[in-house]
CSV table of N, CA, C and O in Angstrom, one decimal:
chain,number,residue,atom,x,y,z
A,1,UNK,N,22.8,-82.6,-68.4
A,1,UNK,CA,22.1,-81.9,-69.5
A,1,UNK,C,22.4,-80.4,-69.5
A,1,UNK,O,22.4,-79.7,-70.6
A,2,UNK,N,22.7,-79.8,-68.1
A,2,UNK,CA,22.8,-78.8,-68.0
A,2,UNK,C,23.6,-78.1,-68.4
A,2,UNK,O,23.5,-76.9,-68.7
A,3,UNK,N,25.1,-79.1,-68.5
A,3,UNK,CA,26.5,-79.0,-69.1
A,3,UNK,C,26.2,-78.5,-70.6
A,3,UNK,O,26.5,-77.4,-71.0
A,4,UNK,N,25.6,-79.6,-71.5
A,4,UNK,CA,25.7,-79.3,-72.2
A,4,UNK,C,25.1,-78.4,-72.9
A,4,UNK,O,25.7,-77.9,-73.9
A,5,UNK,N,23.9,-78.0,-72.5
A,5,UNK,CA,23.0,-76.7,-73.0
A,5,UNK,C,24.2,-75.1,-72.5
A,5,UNK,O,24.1,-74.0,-73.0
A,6,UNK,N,24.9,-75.5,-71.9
A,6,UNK,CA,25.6,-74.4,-71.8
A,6,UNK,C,26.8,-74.5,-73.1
A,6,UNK,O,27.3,-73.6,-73.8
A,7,UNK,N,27.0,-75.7,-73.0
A,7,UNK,CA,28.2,-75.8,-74.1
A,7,UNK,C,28.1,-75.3,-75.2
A,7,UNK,O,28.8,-74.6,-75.8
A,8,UNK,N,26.7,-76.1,-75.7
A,8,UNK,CA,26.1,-75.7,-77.0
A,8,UNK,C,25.9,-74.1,-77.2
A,8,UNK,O,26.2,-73.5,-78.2
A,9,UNK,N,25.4,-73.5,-75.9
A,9,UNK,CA,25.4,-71.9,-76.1
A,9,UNK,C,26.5,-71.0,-76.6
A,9,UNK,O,26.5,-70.1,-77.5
A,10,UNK,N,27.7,-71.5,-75.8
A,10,UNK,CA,28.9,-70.7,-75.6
A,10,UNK,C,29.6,-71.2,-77.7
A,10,UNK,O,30.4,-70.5,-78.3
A,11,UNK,N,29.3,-71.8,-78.0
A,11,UNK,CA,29.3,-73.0,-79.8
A,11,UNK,C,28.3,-71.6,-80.6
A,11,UNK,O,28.6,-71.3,-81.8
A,12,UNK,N,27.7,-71.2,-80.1
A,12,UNK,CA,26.9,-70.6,-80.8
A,12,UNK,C,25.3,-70.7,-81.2
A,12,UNK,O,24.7,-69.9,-81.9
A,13,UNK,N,24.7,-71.8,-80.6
A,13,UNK,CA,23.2,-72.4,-80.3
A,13,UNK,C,22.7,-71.2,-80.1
A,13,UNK,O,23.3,-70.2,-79.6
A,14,UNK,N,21.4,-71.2,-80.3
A,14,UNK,CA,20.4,-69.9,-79.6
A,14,UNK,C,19.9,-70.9,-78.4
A,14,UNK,O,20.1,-72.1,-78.4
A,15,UNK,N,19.2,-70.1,-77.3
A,15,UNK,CA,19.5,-71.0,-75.9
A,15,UNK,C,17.7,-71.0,-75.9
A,15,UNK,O,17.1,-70.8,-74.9
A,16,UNK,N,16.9,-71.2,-77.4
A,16,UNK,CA,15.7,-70.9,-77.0
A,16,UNK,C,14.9,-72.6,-77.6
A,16,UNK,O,15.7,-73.5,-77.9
A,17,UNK,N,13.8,-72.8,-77.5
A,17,UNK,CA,13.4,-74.5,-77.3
A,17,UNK,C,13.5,-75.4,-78.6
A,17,UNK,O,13.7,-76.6,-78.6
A,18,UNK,N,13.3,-74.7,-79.6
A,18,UNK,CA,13.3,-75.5,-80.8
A,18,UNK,C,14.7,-75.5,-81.5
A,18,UNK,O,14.9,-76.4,-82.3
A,19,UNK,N,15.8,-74.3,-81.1
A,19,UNK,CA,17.3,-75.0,-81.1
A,19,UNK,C,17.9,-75.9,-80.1
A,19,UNK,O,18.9,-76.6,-80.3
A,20,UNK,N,17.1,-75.8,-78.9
A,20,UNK,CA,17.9,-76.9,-77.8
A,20,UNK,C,17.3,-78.1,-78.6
A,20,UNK,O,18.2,-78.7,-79.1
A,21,UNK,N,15.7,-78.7,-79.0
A,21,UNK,CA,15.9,-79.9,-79.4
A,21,UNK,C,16.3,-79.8,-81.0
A,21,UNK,O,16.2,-80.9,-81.5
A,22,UNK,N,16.6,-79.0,-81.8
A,22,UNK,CA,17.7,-79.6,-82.3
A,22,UNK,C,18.9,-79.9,-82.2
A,22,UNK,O,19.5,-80.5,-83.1
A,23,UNK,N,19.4,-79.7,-81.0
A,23,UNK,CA,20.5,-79.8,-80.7
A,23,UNK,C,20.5,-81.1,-80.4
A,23,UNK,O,21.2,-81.9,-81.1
A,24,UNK,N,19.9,-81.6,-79.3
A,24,UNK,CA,19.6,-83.1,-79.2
A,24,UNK,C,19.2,-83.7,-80.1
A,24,UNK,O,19.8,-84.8,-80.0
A,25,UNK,N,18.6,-83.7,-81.1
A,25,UNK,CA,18.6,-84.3,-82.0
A,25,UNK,C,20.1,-84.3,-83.0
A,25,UNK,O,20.5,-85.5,-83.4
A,26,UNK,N,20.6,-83.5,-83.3
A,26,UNK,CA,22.3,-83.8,-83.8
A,26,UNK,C,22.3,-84.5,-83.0
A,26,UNK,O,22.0,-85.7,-83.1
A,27,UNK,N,22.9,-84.0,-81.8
A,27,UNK,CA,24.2,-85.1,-80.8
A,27,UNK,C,23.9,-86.5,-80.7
A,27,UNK,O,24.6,-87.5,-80.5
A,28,UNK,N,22.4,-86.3,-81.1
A,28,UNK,CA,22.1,-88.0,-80.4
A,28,UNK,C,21.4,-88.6,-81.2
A,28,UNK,O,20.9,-89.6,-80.6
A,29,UNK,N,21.2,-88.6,-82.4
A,29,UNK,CA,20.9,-88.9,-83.3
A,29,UNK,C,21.5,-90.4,-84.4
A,29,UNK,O,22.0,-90.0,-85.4
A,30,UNK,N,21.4,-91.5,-84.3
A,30,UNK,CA,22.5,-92.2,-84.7
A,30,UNK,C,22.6,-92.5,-86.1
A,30,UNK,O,23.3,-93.5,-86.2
A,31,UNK,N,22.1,-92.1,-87.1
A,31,UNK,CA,22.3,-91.9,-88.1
A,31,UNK,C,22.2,-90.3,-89.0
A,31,UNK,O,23.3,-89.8,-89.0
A,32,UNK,N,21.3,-89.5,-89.6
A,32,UNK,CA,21.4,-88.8,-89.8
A,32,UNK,C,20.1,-87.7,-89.5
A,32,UNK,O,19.0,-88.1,-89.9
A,33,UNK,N,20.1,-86.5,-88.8
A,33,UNK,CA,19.1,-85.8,-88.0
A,33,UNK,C,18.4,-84.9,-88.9
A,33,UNK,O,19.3,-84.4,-89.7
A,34,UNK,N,17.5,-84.6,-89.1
A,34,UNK,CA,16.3,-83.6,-89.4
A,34,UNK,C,15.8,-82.4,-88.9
A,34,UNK,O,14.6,-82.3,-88.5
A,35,UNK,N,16.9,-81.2,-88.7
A,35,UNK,CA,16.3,-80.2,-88.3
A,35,UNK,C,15.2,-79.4,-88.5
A,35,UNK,O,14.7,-79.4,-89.6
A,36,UNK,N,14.8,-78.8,-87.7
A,36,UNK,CA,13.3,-78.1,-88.3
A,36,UNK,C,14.4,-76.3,-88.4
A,36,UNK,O,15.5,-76.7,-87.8
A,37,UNK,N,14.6,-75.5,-88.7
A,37,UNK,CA,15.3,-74.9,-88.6
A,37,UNK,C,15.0,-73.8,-89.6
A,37,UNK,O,15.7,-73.8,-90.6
A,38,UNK,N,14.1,-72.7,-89.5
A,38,UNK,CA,13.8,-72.0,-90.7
A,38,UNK,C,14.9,-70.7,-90.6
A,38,UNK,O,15.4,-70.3,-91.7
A,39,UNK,N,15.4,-70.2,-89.6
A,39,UNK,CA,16.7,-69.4,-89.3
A,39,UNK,C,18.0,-69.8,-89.7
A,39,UNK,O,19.0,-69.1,-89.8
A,40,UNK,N,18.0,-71.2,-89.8
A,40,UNK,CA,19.2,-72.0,-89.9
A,40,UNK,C,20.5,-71.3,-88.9
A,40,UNK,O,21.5,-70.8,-89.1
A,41,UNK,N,19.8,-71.7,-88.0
A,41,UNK,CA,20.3,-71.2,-86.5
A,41,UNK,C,21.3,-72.9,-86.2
A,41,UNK,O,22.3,-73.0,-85.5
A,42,UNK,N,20.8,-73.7,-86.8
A,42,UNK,CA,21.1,-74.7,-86.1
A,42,UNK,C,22.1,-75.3,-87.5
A,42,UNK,O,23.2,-75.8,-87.4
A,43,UNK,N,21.7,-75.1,-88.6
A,43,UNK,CA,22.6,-75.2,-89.7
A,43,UNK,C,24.4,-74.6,-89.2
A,43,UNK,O,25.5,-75.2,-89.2
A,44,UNK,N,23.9,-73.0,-88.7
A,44,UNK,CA,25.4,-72.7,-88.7
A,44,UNK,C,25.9,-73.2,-87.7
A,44,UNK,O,27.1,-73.5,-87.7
A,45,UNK,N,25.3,-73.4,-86.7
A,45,UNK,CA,26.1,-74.3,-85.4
A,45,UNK,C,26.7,-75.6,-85.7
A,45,UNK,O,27.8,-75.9,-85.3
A,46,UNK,N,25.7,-76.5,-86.7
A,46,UNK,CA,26.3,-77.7,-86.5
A,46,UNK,C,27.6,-77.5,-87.8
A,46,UNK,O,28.6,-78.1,-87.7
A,47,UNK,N,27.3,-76.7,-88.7
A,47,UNK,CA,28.7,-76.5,-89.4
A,47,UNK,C,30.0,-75.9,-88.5
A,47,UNK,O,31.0,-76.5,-88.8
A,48,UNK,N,30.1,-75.1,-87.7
A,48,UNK,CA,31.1,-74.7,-87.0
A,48,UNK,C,31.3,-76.0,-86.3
A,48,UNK,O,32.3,-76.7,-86.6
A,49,UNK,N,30.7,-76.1,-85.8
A,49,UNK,CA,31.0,-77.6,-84.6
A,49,UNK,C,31.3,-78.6,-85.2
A,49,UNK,O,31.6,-79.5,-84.4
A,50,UNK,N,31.5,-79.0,-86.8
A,50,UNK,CA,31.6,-79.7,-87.2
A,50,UNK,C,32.7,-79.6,-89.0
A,50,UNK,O,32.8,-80.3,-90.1
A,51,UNK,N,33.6,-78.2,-88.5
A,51,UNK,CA,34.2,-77.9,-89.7
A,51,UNK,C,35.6,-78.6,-89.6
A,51,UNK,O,36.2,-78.6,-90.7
A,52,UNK,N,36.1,-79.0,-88.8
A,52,UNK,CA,37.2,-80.0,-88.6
A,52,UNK,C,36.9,-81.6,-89.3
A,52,UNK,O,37.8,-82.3,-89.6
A,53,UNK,N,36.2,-81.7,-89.3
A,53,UNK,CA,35.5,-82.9,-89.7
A,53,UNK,C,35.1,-83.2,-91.1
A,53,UNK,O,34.7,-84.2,-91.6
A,54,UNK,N,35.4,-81.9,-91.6
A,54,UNK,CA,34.9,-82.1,-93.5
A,54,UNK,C,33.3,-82.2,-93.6
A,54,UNK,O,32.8,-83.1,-94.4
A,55,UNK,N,32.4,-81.5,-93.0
A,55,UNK,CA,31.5,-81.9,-93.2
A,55,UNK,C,30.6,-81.5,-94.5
A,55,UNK,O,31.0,-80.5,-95.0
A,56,UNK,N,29.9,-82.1,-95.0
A,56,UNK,CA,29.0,-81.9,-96.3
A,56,UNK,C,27.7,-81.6,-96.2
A,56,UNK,O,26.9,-82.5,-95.8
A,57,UNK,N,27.3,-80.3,-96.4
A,57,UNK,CA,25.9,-80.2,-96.4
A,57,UNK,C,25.2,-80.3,-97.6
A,57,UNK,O,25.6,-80.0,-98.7
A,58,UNK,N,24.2,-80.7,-97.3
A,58,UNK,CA,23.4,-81.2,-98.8
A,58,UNK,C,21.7,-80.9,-98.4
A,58,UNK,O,20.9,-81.5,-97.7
A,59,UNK,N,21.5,-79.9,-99.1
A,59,UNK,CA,19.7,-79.4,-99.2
A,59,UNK,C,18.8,-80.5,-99.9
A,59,UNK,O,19.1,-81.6,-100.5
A,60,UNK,N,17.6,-79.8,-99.7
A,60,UNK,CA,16.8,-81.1,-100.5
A,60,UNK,C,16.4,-80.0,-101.6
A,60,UNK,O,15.6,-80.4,-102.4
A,61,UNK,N,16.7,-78.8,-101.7
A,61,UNK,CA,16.9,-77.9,-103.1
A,61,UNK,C,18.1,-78.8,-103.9
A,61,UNK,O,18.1,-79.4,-105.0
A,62,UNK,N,19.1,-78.6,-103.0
A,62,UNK,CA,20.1,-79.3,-104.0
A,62,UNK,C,20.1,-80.7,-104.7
A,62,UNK,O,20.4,-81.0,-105.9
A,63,UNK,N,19.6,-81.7,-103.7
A,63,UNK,CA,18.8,-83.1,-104.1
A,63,UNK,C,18.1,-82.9,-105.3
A,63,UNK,O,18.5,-83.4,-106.3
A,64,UNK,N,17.3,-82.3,-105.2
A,64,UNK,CA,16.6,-82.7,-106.5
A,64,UNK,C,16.8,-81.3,-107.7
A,64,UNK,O,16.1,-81.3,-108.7
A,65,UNK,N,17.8,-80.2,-107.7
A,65,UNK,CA,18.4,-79.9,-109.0
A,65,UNK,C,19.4,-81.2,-109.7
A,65,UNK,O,19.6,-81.6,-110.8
A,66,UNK,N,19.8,-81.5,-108.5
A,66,UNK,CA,20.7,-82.9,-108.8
A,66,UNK,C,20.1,-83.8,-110.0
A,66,UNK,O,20.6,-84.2,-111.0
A,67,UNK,N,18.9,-84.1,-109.1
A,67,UNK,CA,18.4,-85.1,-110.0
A,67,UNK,C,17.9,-84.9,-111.3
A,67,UNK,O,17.9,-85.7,-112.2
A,68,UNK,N,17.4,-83.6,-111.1
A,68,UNK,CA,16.7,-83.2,-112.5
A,68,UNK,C,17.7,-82.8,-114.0
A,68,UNK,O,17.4,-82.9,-115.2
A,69,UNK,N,19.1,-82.4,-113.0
A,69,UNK,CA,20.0,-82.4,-114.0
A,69,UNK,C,20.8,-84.1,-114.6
A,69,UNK,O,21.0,-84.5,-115.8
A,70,UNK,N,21.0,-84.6,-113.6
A,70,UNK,CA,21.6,-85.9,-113.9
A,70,UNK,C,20.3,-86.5,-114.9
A,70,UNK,O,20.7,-86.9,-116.0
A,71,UNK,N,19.1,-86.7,-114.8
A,71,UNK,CA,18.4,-87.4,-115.5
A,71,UNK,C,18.2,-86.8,-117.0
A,71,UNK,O,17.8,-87.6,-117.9
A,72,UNK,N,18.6,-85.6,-117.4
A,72,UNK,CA,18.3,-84.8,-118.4
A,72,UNK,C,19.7,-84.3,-119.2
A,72,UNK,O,19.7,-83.6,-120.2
A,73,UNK,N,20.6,-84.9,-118.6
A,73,UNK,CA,22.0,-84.7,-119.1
A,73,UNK,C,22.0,-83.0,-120.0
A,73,UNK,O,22.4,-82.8,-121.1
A,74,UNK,N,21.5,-81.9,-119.0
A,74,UNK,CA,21.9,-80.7,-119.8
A,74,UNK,C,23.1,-80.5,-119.6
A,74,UNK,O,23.7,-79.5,-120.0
């Protein structure tokens, strides 16, 4: 565990308790994780760590302009 809390640091993680468990929560997570994250400290980590990969971020601001627009065809 120790490995990786260092890993995650050197990635860019802040090395303080509520980014370490989000951190476990990404890595280990087997479908899709729920950060608590009001710094979005853990936002930009898991995008770096995860920019080779095409990743897609999607807010729950964006969710539902989404919907409000798709239902209302402006």
């Amino acid at each position: 565990m120790r490995f990786l809390l260092c890993r995650w640091t050197s990635e860019g993680l802040p090395p303080d308790e509520l980014s370490i468990q989000n951190g476990i929560l990404t890595t280990g997570a087997s479908r899709f994780p729920l950060c608590i994250d009001p710094q979005q400290q853990a936002l930009q980590w898991v995008k770096k760590k995860e920019a080779a990969n095409n990743l897609k971020v999607i807010t729950y601001l964006f969710s539902k302009i989404g919907k409000f627009y798709g239902d209302h065809k402006v």
